[in-house]
Amino acid sequence: MKEKKIIIAVLCIILIIAILLGILIFNKNTQINETEFKEDSSVIYDKEGNIIYDTSRQNEITEVVKDVYIQGMVELHHNGYIYIFNGQHFGEFGFEMEEYTRANITDIKQKCIDYFTLKEYDTSYIEEGDLLICSGDLSKKGYSFGDNDFDPKNNPITVLKSNDYNKMKQDALKGNRTYPSVVTIGDAYTESGHLYLKYSLEDDTHTDTGYNYPFAVKAYITDNTQIIGNLEKGKNVKVEYESLDMPLDKLELKSIEITEE
């Protein structure tokens, strides 16, 4: 009877040890798996296996382009930084344009010049929604989503104020010739009933050279919209809206015609 109790006690001890070892092994494997997941999730590769994003190297400069000309729309001016975006946002979505650059500019109260009046200011003149035109050195970060650093050096930053830019946009939307523009389909989502239309707005106010300050609208197709031609990305179009008294992300199309096949 005594031997039987000893055997039972030994078996219980062995069972407890086995359970404890199992818990330790499970926790170790879980920690390893979590570490592997964190490491893997910090790196994104393209189809060829090249790294296109690595959070551990997000501040690594991979290329510096000297004396380059860039422009972009101000998304944020706060806490010593000016952030310009390479397009414009429509709610949570955005439409990017190759003419613009995404970059961070350190705010050290550089000289700024108003695009139309040519009056001089410092960076306190810059507000969200303005369009900046500047030249300097662009430091590219090859392992981020394009948040480059830009140093305008001693070059003044030209500021196209949002109010002036909006007037230029309205002129182009009305089809006036003050600021010539070509309208193309940026992206077509006909199943959802909307398009992104890109206006390549040109201006030569102070020079003989025309500069391109494109903008985009999110236009909606209604049951009454007259459509002539196949709506495809990249096609030039002629458009007419039901009303221009609407934000650029709520315009309804009265007619749209493909002018280039």
PDB file of C-alpha atoms in Angstrom:
ATOM      1  CA  MET A   1       0.000   0.000   0.000  1.00  0.00           C
ATOM      2  CA  LYS A   2       2.889   2.285   0.883  1.00  0.00           C
ATOM      3  CA  GLU A   3       4.690   1.478  -2.391  1.00  0.00           C
ATOM      4  CA  LYS A   4       1.511   2.267  -4.334  1.00  0.00           C
ATOM      5  CA  LYS A   5       1.326   5.719  -2.720  1.00  0.00           C
ATOM      6  CA  ILE A   6       4.972   6.365  -3.580  1.00  0.00           C
ATOM      7  CA  ILE A   7       4.377   5.405  -7.203  1.00  0.00           C
ATOM      8  CA  ILE A   8       1.350   7.702  -7.413  1.00  0.00           C
ATOM      9  CA  ALA A   9       3.340  10.559  -5.873  1.00  0.00           C
ATOM     10  CA  VAL A  10       6.211  10.062  -8.327  1.00  0.00           C
ATOM     11  CA  LEU A  11       3.778  10.007 -11.273  1.00  0.00           C
ATOM     12  CA  CYS A  12       2.159  13.228 -10.049  1.00  0.00           C
ATOM     13  CA  ILE A  13       5.574  14.890  -9.768  1.00  0.00           C
ATOM     14  CA  ILE A  14       6.487  13.726 -13.285  1.00  0.00           C
ATOM     15  CA  LEU A  15       3.141  15.017 -14.604  1.00  0.00           C
ATOM     16  CA  ILE A  16       3.654  18.418 -12.949  1.00  0.00           C
ATOM     17  CA  ILE A  17       7.196  18.657 -14.371  1.00  0.00           C
ATOM     18  CA  ALA A  18       5.884  17.730 -17.840  1.00  0.00           C
ATOM     19  CA  ILE A  19       3.184  20.407 -17.628  1.00  0.00           C
ATOM     20  CA  LEU A  20       5.697  23.050 -16.511  1.00  0.00           C
ATOM     21  CA  LEU A  21       8.108  22.103 -19.322  1.00  0.00           C
ATOM     22  CA  GLY A  22       5.235  22.281 -21.806  1.00  0.00           C
ATOM     23  CA  ILE A  23       4.294  25.773 -20.626  1.00  0.00           C
ATOM     24  CA  LEU A  24       7.919  26.948 -20.876  1.00  0.00           C
ATOM     25  CA  ILE A  25       8.345  25.536 -24.386  1.00  0.00           C
ATOM     26  CA  PHE A  26       5.041  27.083 -25.529  1.00  0.00           C
ATOM     27  CA  ASN A  27       5.978  30.510 -24.164  1.00  0.00           C
ATOM     28  CA  LYS A  28       9.408  30.340 -25.789  1.00  0.00           C
ATOM     29  CA  ASN A  29       7.922  29.415 -29.173  1.00  0.00           C
ATOM     30  CA  THR A  30       5.336  32.164 -28.854  1.00  0.00           C
ATOM     31  CA  GLN A  31       8.043  34.727 -28.130  1.00  0.00           C
ATOM     32  CA  ILE A  32      10.065  33.521 -31.132  1.00  0.00           C
ATOM     33  CA  ASN A  33       7.033  33.668 -33.401  1.00  0.00           C
ATOM     34  CA  GLU A  34       6.156  37.167 -32.184  1.00  0.00           C
ATOM     35  CA  THR A  35       9.739  38.316 -32.770  1.00  0.00           C
ATOM     36  CA  GLU A  36       9.741  36.856 -36.276  1.00  0.00           C
ATOM     37  CA  PHE A  37       6.388  38.500 -37.003  1.00  0.00           C
ATOM     38  CA  LYS A  38       7.576  41.889 -35.787  1.00  0.00           C
ATOM     39  CA  GLU A  39      10.741  41.624 -37.857  1.00  0.00           C
ATOM     40  CA  ASP A  40       8.853  40.501 -40.939  1.00  0.00           C
ATOM     41  CA  SER A  41       6.107  43.102 -40.577  1.00  0.00           C
ATOM     42  CA  SER A  42       8.671  45.925 -40.436  1.00  0.00           C
ATOM     43  CA  VAL A  43       9.965  45.119 -43.919  1.00  0.00           C
ATOM     44  CA  ILE A  44       8.033  45.270 -47.191  1.00  0.00           C
ATOM     45  CA  TYR A  45       9.466  43.818 -50.408  1.00  0.00           C
ATOM     46  CA  ASP A  46       8.576  44.309 -54.060  1.00  0.00           C
ATOM     47  CA  LYS A  47       7.988  41.414 -56.486  1.00  0.00           C
ATOM     48  CA  GLU A  48      11.726  41.165 -57.207  1.00  0.00           C
ATOM     49  CA  GLY A  49      12.581  40.865 -53.521  1.00  0.00           C
ATOM     50  CA  ASN A  50      13.962  44.383 -53.145  1.00  0.00           C
ATOM     51  CA  ILE A  51      13.251  46.268 -49.917  1.00  0.00           C
ATOM     52  CA  ILE A  52      10.843  49.148 -50.485  1.00  0.00           C
ATOM     53  CA  TYR A  53      10.063  49.879 -46.825  1.00  0.00           C
ATOM     54  CA  ASP A  54      11.965  49.131 -43.639  1.00  0.00           C
ATOM     55  CA  THR A  55      10.910  50.794 -40.394  1.00  0.00           C
ATOM     56  CA  SER A  56      14.279  50.101 -38.797  1.00  0.00           C
ATOM     57  CA  ARG A  57      15.941  52.137 -41.580  1.00  0.00           C
ATOM     58  CA  GLN A  58      13.257  54.756 -42.135  1.00  0.00           C
ATOM     59  CA  ASN A  59      15.639  57.673 -41.523  1.00  0.00           C
ATOM     60  CA  GLU A  60      18.411  56.315 -43.724  1.00  0.00           C
ATOM     61  CA  ILE A  61      19.357  58.653 -46.576  1.00  0.00           C
ATOM     62  CA  THR A  62      19.957  56.663 -49.769  1.00  0.00           C
ATOM     63  CA  GLU A  63      20.424  59.484 -52.272  1.00  0.00           C
ATOM     64  CA  VAL A  64      20.907  63.258 -52.269  1.00  0.00           C
ATOM     65  CA  VAL A  65      19.850  65.171 -55.386  1.00  0.00           C
ATOM     66  CA  LYS A  66      21.598  68.522 -55.540  1.00  0.00           C
ATOM     67  CA  ASP A  67      20.034  71.761 -56.808  1.00  0.00           C
ATOM     68  CA  VAL A  68      16.687  70.277 -57.761  1.00  0.00           C
ATOM     69  CA  TYR A  69      13.458  72.201 -58.338  1.00  0.00           C
ATOM     70  CA  ILE A  70      10.380  70.866 -56.502  1.00  0.00           C
ATOM     71  CA  GLN A  71       6.831  71.913 -55.716  1.00  0.00           C
ATOM     72  CA  GLY A  72       4.140  70.519 -53.450  1.00  0.00           C
ATOM     73  CA  MET A  73       1.009  71.337 -51.463  1.00  0.00           C
ATOM     74  CA  VAL A  74       1.384  72.203 -47.790  1.00  0.00           C
ATOM     75  CA  GLU A  75      -0.335  69.587 -45.632  1.00  0.00           C
ATOM     76  CA  LEU A  76       1.182  70.560 -42.289  1.00  0.00           C
ATOM     77  CA  HIS A  77       3.102  73.547 -40.908  1.00  0.00           C
ATOM     78  CA  HIS A  78       3.753  72.922 -37.252  1.00  0.00           C
ATOM     79  CA  ASN A  79       6.444  72.544 -34.626  1.00  0.00           C
ATOM     80  CA  GLY A  80       9.352  73.663 -36.810  1.00  0.00           C
ATOM     81  CA  TYR A  81       8.492  71.623 -39.886  1.00  0.00           C
ATOM     82  CA  ILE A  82       6.717  72.218 -43.169  1.00  0.00           C
ATOM     83  CA  TYR A  83       5.359  69.071 -44.787  1.00  0.00           C
ATOM     84  CA  ILE A  84       4.425  69.152 -48.485  1.00  0.00           C
ATOM     85  CA  PHE A  85       2.441  66.386 -50.187  1.00  0.00           C
ATOM     86  CA  ASN A  86       2.840  65.104 -53.739  1.00  0.00           C
ATOM     87  CA  GLY A  87      -0.832  65.460 -54.587  1.00  0.00           C
ATOM     88  CA  GLN A  88      -4.040  66.233 -52.760  1.00  0.00           C
ATOM     89  CA  HIS A  89      -6.347  64.386 -50.407  1.00  0.00           C
ATOM     90  CA  PHE A  90      -9.991  63.510 -50.858  1.00  0.00           C
ATOM     91  CA  GLY A  91     -11.068  62.411 -47.411  1.00  0.00           C
ATOM     92  CA  GLU A  92      -9.068  59.336 -46.436  1.00  0.00           C
ATOM     93  CA  PHE A  93      -7.951  58.793 -50.024  1.00  0.00           C
ATOM     94  CA  GLY A  94      -5.527  60.830 -52.109  1.00  0.00           C
ATOM     95  CA  PHE A  95      -4.548  61.443 -55.691  1.00  0.00           C
ATOM     96  CA  GLU A  96      -0.825  61.753 -56.327  1.00  0.00           C
ATOM     97  CA  MET A  97       0.739  63.707 -59.197  1.00  0.00           C
ATOM     98  CA  GLU A  98       4.229  63.273 -60.624  1.00  0.00           C
ATOM     99  CA  GLU A  99       4.726  67.046 -60.819  1.00  0.00           C
ATOM    100  CA  TYR A 100       4.713  67.285 -57.013  1.00  0.00           C
ATOM    101  CA  THR A 101       7.161  66.044 -54.380  1.00  0.00           C
ATOM    102  CA  ARG A 102       6.526  64.729 -50.893  1.00  0.00           C
ATOM    103  CA  ALA A 103       9.058  66.204 -48.473  1.00  0.00           C
ATOM    104  CA  ASN A 104       9.761  67.681 -45.041  1.00  0.00           C
ATOM    105  CA  ILE A 105      11.300  71.154 -44.864  1.00  0.00           C
ATOM    106  CA  THR A 106      12.840  72.446 -41.636  1.00  0.00           C
ATOM    107  CA  ASP A 107      11.309  75.794 -40.715  1.00  0.00           C
ATOM    108  CA  ILE A 108      14.136  78.215 -39.907  1.00  0.00           C
ATOM    109  CA  LYS A 109      12.227  81.358 -40.938  1.00  0.00           C
ATOM    110  CA  GLN A 110      13.604  81.281 -44.489  1.00  0.00           C
ATOM    111  CA  LYS A 111      12.793  84.043 -46.934  1.00  0.00           C
ATOM    112  CA  CYS A 112       9.500  83.492 -48.771  1.00  0.00           C
ATOM    113  CA  ILE A 113       8.167  85.333 -51.809  1.00  0.00           C
ATOM    114  CA  ASP A 114       4.497  85.621 -52.759  1.00  0.00           C
ATOM    115  CA  TYR A 115       3.933  84.121 -56.214  1.00  0.00           C
ATOM    116  CA  PHE A 116       1.841  87.022 -57.545  1.00  0.00           C
ATOM    117  CA  THR A 117       2.853  90.130 -55.592  1.00  0.00           C
ATOM    118  CA  LEU A 118       6.569  89.216 -55.223  1.00  0.00           C
ATOM    119  CA  LYS A 119       6.478  90.647 -51.692  1.00  0.00           C
ATOM    120  CA  GLU A 120       8.912  89.112 -49.210  1.00  0.00           C
ATOM    121  CA  TYR A 121       7.936  87.320 -45.992  1.00  0.00           C
ATOM    122  CA  ASP A 122       9.303  84.609 -43.746  1.00  0.00           C
ATOM    123  CA  THR A 123       7.868  81.095 -43.275  1.00  0.00           C
ATOM    124  CA  SER A 124       5.126  82.360 -40.969  1.00  0.00           C
ATOM    125  CA  TYR A 125       3.444  83.353 -44.248  1.00  0.00           C
ATOM    126  CA  ILE A 126       3.030  79.671 -45.183  1.00  0.00           C
ATOM    127  CA  GLU A 127      -0.310  78.047 -44.369  1.00  0.00           C
ATOM    128  CA  GLU A 128      -1.872  74.665 -44.987  1.00  0.00           C
ATOM    129  CA  GLY A 129      -3.258  74.459 -48.518  1.00  0.00           C
ATOM    130  CA  ASP A 130      -0.625  76.749 -50.039  1.00  0.00           C
ATOM    131  CA  LEU A 131       1.496  75.545 -52.947  1.00  0.00           C
ATOM    132  CA  LEU A 132       5.277  75.850 -52.467  1.00  0.00           C
ATOM    133  CA  ILE A 133       7.794  76.179 -55.283  1.00  0.00           C
ATOM    134  CA  CYS A 134      11.436  75.932 -54.254  1.00  0.00           C
ATOM    135  CA  SER A 135      14.901  74.739 -55.219  1.00  0.00           C
ATOM    136  CA  GLY A 136      17.629  73.099 -53.162  1.00  0.00           C
ATOM    137  CA  ASP A 137      18.870  69.646 -52.153  1.00  0.00           C
ATOM    138  CA  LEU A 138      16.478  66.679 -51.878  1.00  0.00           C
ATOM    139  CA  SER A 139      17.523  63.844 -49.553  1.00  0.00           C
ATOM    140  CA  LYS A 140      15.710  60.669 -50.512  1.00  0.00           C
ATOM    141  CA  LYS A 141      14.895  57.968 -47.981  1.00  0.00           C
ATOM    142  CA  GLY A 142      14.815  54.706 -49.857  1.00  0.00           C
ATOM    143  CA  TYR A 143      13.281  52.677 -47.047  1.00  0.00           C
ATOM    144  CA  SER A 144      10.223  54.807 -46.286  1.00  0.00           C
ATOM    145  CA  PHE A 145       7.041  55.676 -48.153  1.00  0.00           C
ATOM    146  CA  GLY A 146       8.588  58.720 -49.804  1.00  0.00           C
ATOM    147  CA  ASP A 147       8.920  61.157 -46.892  1.00  0.00           C
ATOM    148  CA  ASN A 148      12.044  62.893 -48.163  1.00  0.00           C
ATOM    149  CA  ASP A 149      13.920  65.799 -46.554  1.00  0.00           C
ATOM    150  CA  PHE A 150      14.387  69.006 -48.511  1.00  0.00           C
ATOM    151  CA  ASP A 151      16.918  71.752 -47.858  1.00  0.00           C
ATOM    152  CA  PRO A 152      16.161  74.988 -49.758  1.00  0.00           C
ATOM    153  CA  LYS A 153      19.593  76.245 -48.644  1.00  0.00           C
ATOM    154  CA  ASN A 154      19.682  80.029 -49.193  1.00  0.00           C
ATOM    155  CA  ASN A 155      17.073  79.999 -51.932  1.00  0.00           C
ATOM    156  CA  PRO A 156      13.778  81.791 -51.191  1.00  0.00           C
ATOM    157  CA  ILE A 157      10.601  79.713 -51.135  1.00  0.00           C
ATOM    158  CA  THR A 158       7.920  80.875 -53.539  1.00  0.00           C
ATOM    159  CA  VAL A 159       4.429  80.672 -52.024  1.00  0.00           C
ATOM    160  CA  LEU A 160       1.287  80.409 -54.139  1.00  0.00           C
ATOM    161  CA  LYS A 161      -1.396  81.155 -51.558  1.00  0.00           C
ATOM    162  CA  SER A 162      -4.345  78.772 -51.449  1.00  0.00           C
ATOM    163  CA  ASN A 163      -6.857  81.562 -52.152  1.00  0.00           C
ATOM    164  CA  ASP A 164      -4.992  82.572 -55.318  1.00  0.00           C
ATOM    165  CA  TYR A 165      -4.547  78.947 -56.312  1.00  0.00           C
ATOM    166  CA  ASN A 166      -8.269  78.297 -55.849  1.00  0.00           C
ATOM    167  CA  LYS A 167      -9.089  81.231 -58.165  1.00  0.00           C
ATOM    168  CA  MET A 168      -6.805  79.707 -60.788  1.00  0.00           C
ATOM    169  CA  LYS A 169      -8.594  76.374 -60.364  1.00  0.00           C
ATOM    170  CA  GLN A 170     -12.015  77.980 -60.797  1.00  0.00           C
ATOM    171  CA  ASP A 171     -10.806  79.706 -63.959  1.00  0.00           C
ATOM    172  CA  ALA A 172      -9.680  76.354 -65.363  1.00  0.00           C
ATOM    173  CA  LEU A 173     -12.918  74.606 -64.333  1.00  0.00           C
ATOM    174  CA  LYS A 174     -14.955  77.243 -66.170  1.00  0.00           C
ATOM    175  CA  GLY A 175     -12.929  76.642 -69.312  1.00  0.00           C
ATOM    176  CA  ASN A 176     -11.462  80.146 -69.413  1.00  0.00           C
ATOM    177  CA  ARG A 177      -8.134  80.714 -71.157  1.00  0.00           C
ATOM    178  CA  THR A 178      -6.415  82.813 -68.497  1.00  0.00           C
ATOM    179  CA  TYR A 179      -4.745  79.665 -67.240  1.00  0.00           C
ATOM    180  CA  PRO A 180      -4.717  77.068 -70.049  1.00  0.00           C
ATOM    181  CA  SER A 181      -5.189  73.483 -68.929  1.00  0.00           C
ATOM    182  CA  VAL A 182      -5.591  70.025 -70.382  1.00  0.00           C
ATOM    183  CA  VAL A 183      -8.014  67.694 -68.603  1.00  0.00           C
ATOM    184  CA  THR A 184      -7.211  63.991 -68.391  1.00  0.00           C
ATOM    185  CA  ILE A 185      -8.745  61.045 -66.583  1.00  0.00           C
ATOM    186  CA  GLY A 186      -6.463  60.319 -63.651  1.00  0.00           C
ATOM    187  CA  ASP A 187      -8.364  57.248 -62.456  1.00  0.00           C
ATOM    188  CA  ALA A 188     -11.755  55.876 -63.449  1.00  0.00           C
ATOM    189  CA  TYR A 189     -14.019  54.049 -61.008  1.00  0.00           C
ATOM    190  CA  THR A 190     -17.118  53.841 -63.167  1.00  0.00           C
ATOM    191  CA  GLU A 191     -18.540  50.969 -61.126  1.00  0.00           C
ATOM    192  CA  SER A 192     -18.555  53.316 -58.134  1.00  0.00           C
ATOM    193  CA  GLY A 193     -19.776  56.214 -60.258  1.00  0.00           C
ATOM    194  CA  HIS A 194     -16.833  58.586 -59.937  1.00  0.00           C
ATOM    195  CA  LEU A 195     -13.634  59.709 -61.674  1.00  0.00           C
ATOM    196  CA  TYR A 196     -10.494  61.563 -60.696  1.00  0.00           C
ATOM    197  CA  LEU A 197      -9.902  64.259 -63.304  1.00  0.00           C
ATOM    198  CA  LYS A 198      -6.490  65.912 -63.506  1.00  0.00           C
ATOM    199  CA  TYR A 199      -6.148  69.502 -64.696  1.00  0.00           C
ATOM    200  CA  SER A 200      -2.625  70.385 -65.878  1.00  0.00           C
ATOM    201  CA  LEU A 201      -2.973  74.071 -65.109  1.00  0.00           C
ATOM    202  CA  GLU A 202      -0.290  76.271 -66.712  1.00  0.00           C
ATOM    203  CA  ASP A 203       0.814  79.788 -65.845  1.00  0.00           C
ATOM    204  CA  ASP A 204       3.549  82.174 -67.020  1.00  0.00           C
ATOM    205  CA  THR A 205       2.751  85.211 -64.854  1.00  0.00           C
ATOM    206  CA  HIS A 206       6.319  86.351 -64.291  1.00  0.00           C
ATOM    207  CA  THR A 207       8.282  84.504 -66.990  1.00  0.00           C
ATOM    208  CA  ASP A 208       8.066  83.448 -70.602  1.00  0.00           C
ATOM    209  CA  THR A 209       8.164  79.835 -69.430  1.00  0.00           C
ATOM    210  CA  GLY A 210       4.899  78.138 -68.579  1.00  0.00           C
ATOM    211  CA  TYR A 211       4.844  76.342 -65.227  1.00  0.00           C
ATOM    212  CA  ASN A 212       2.507  73.470 -64.508  1.00  0.00           C
ATOM    213  CA  TYR A 213       0.520  73.509 -61.246  1.00  0.00           C
ATOM    214  CA  PRO A 214      -1.849  70.566 -61.684  1.00  0.00           C
ATOM    215  CA  PHE A 215      -4.837  69.855 -59.491  1.00  0.00           C
ATOM    216  CA  ALA A 216      -7.450  67.132 -59.354  1.00  0.00           C
ATOM    217  CA  VAL A 217     -11.197  66.894 -58.861  1.00  0.00           C
ATOM    218  CA  LYS A 218     -13.333  63.982 -57.828  1.00  0.00           C
ATOM    219  CA  ALA A 219     -16.235  64.071 -60.287  1.00  0.00           C
ATOM    220  CA  TYR A 220     -19.394  61.990 -60.062  1.00  0.00           C
ATOM    221  CA  ILE A 221     -21.332  60.326 -62.871  1.00  0.00           C
ATOM    222  CA  THR A 222     -25.096  60.605 -62.457  1.00  0.00           C
ATOM    223  CA  ASP A 223     -28.015  59.077 -64.352  1.00  0.00           C
ATOM    224  CA  ASN A 224     -28.192  62.295 -66.379  1.00  0.00           C
ATOM    225  CA  THR A 225     -24.504  62.463 -67.318  1.00  0.00           C
ATOM    226  CA  GLN A 226     -23.886  62.389 -71.049  1.00  0.00           C
ATOM    227  CA  ILE A 227     -20.873  60.174 -71.767  1.00  0.00           C
ATOM    228  CA  ILE A 228     -19.212  60.210 -75.181  1.00  0.00           C
ATOM    229  CA  GLY A 229     -16.447  57.638 -75.636  1.00  0.00           C
ATOM    230  CA  ASN A 230     -14.868  55.048 -73.356  1.00  0.00           C
ATOM    231  CA  LEU A 231     -13.739  56.422 -70.011  1.00  0.00           C
ATOM    232  CA  GLU A 232     -10.191  55.174 -69.539  1.00  0.00           C
ATOM    233  CA  LYS A 233      -7.260  56.343 -67.450  1.00  0.00           C
ATOM    234  CA  GLY A 234      -4.960  58.759 -69.266  1.00  0.00           C
ATOM    235  CA  LYS A 235      -7.476  59.887 -71.896  1.00  0.00           C
ATOM    236  CA  ASN A 236      -7.948  63.596 -72.581  1.00  0.00           C
ATOM    237  CA  VAL A 237     -11.506  64.774 -72.018  1.00  0.00           C
ATOM    238  CA  LYS A 238     -13.817  67.750 -72.360  1.00  0.00           C
ATOM    239  CA  VAL A 239     -16.116  68.147 -69.373  1.00  0.00           C
ATOM    240  CA  GLU A 240     -19.092  70.183 -68.242  1.00  0.00           C
ATOM    241  CA  TYR A 241     -20.402  70.208 -64.677  1.00  0.00           C
ATOM    242  CA  GLU A 242     -23.928  70.574 -63.336  1.00  0.00           C
ATOM    243  CA  SER A 243     -22.713  73.289 -60.965  1.00  0.00           C
ATOM    244  CA  LEU A 244     -19.357  74.712 -59.954  1.00  0.00           C
ATOM    245  CA  ASP A 245     -20.680  75.867 -56.592  1.00  0.00           C
ATOM    246  CA  MET A 246     -19.472  72.642 -55.003  1.00  0.00           C
ATOM    247  CA  PRO A 247     -16.222  71.429 -53.386  1.00  0.00           C
ATOM    248  CA  LEU A 248     -13.702  69.751 -55.686  1.00  0.00           C
ATOM    249  CA  ASP A 249     -14.646  66.331 -54.322  1.00  0.00           C
ATOM    250  CA  LYS A 250     -18.392  66.673 -54.935  1.00  0.00           C
ATOM    251  CA  LEU A 251     -18.690  67.927 -58.522  1.00  0.00           C
ATOM    252  CA  GLU A 252     -21.323  66.222 -60.679  1.00  0.00           C
ATOM    253  CA  LEU A 253     -20.725  65.725 -64.380  1.00  0.00           C
ATOM    254  CA  LYS A 254     -23.241  67.074 -66.839  1.00  0.00           C
ATOM    255  CA  SER A 255     -21.231  65.713 -69.765  1.00  0.00           C
ATOM    256  CA  ILE A 256     -17.846  64.178 -70.436  1.00  0.00           C
ATOM    257  CA  GLU A 257     -16.357  63.558 -73.872  1.00  0.00           C
ATOM    258  CA  ILE A 258     -13.191  61.755 -74.852  1.00  0.00           C
ATOM    259  CA  THR A 259     -11.230  64.047 -77.140  1.00  0.00           C
ATOM    260  CA  GLU A 260      -8.279  61.715 -77.751  1.00  0.00           C
ATOM    261  CA  GLU A 261      -8.612  58.044 -78.628  1.00  0.00           C
TER     262      GLU A 261
END
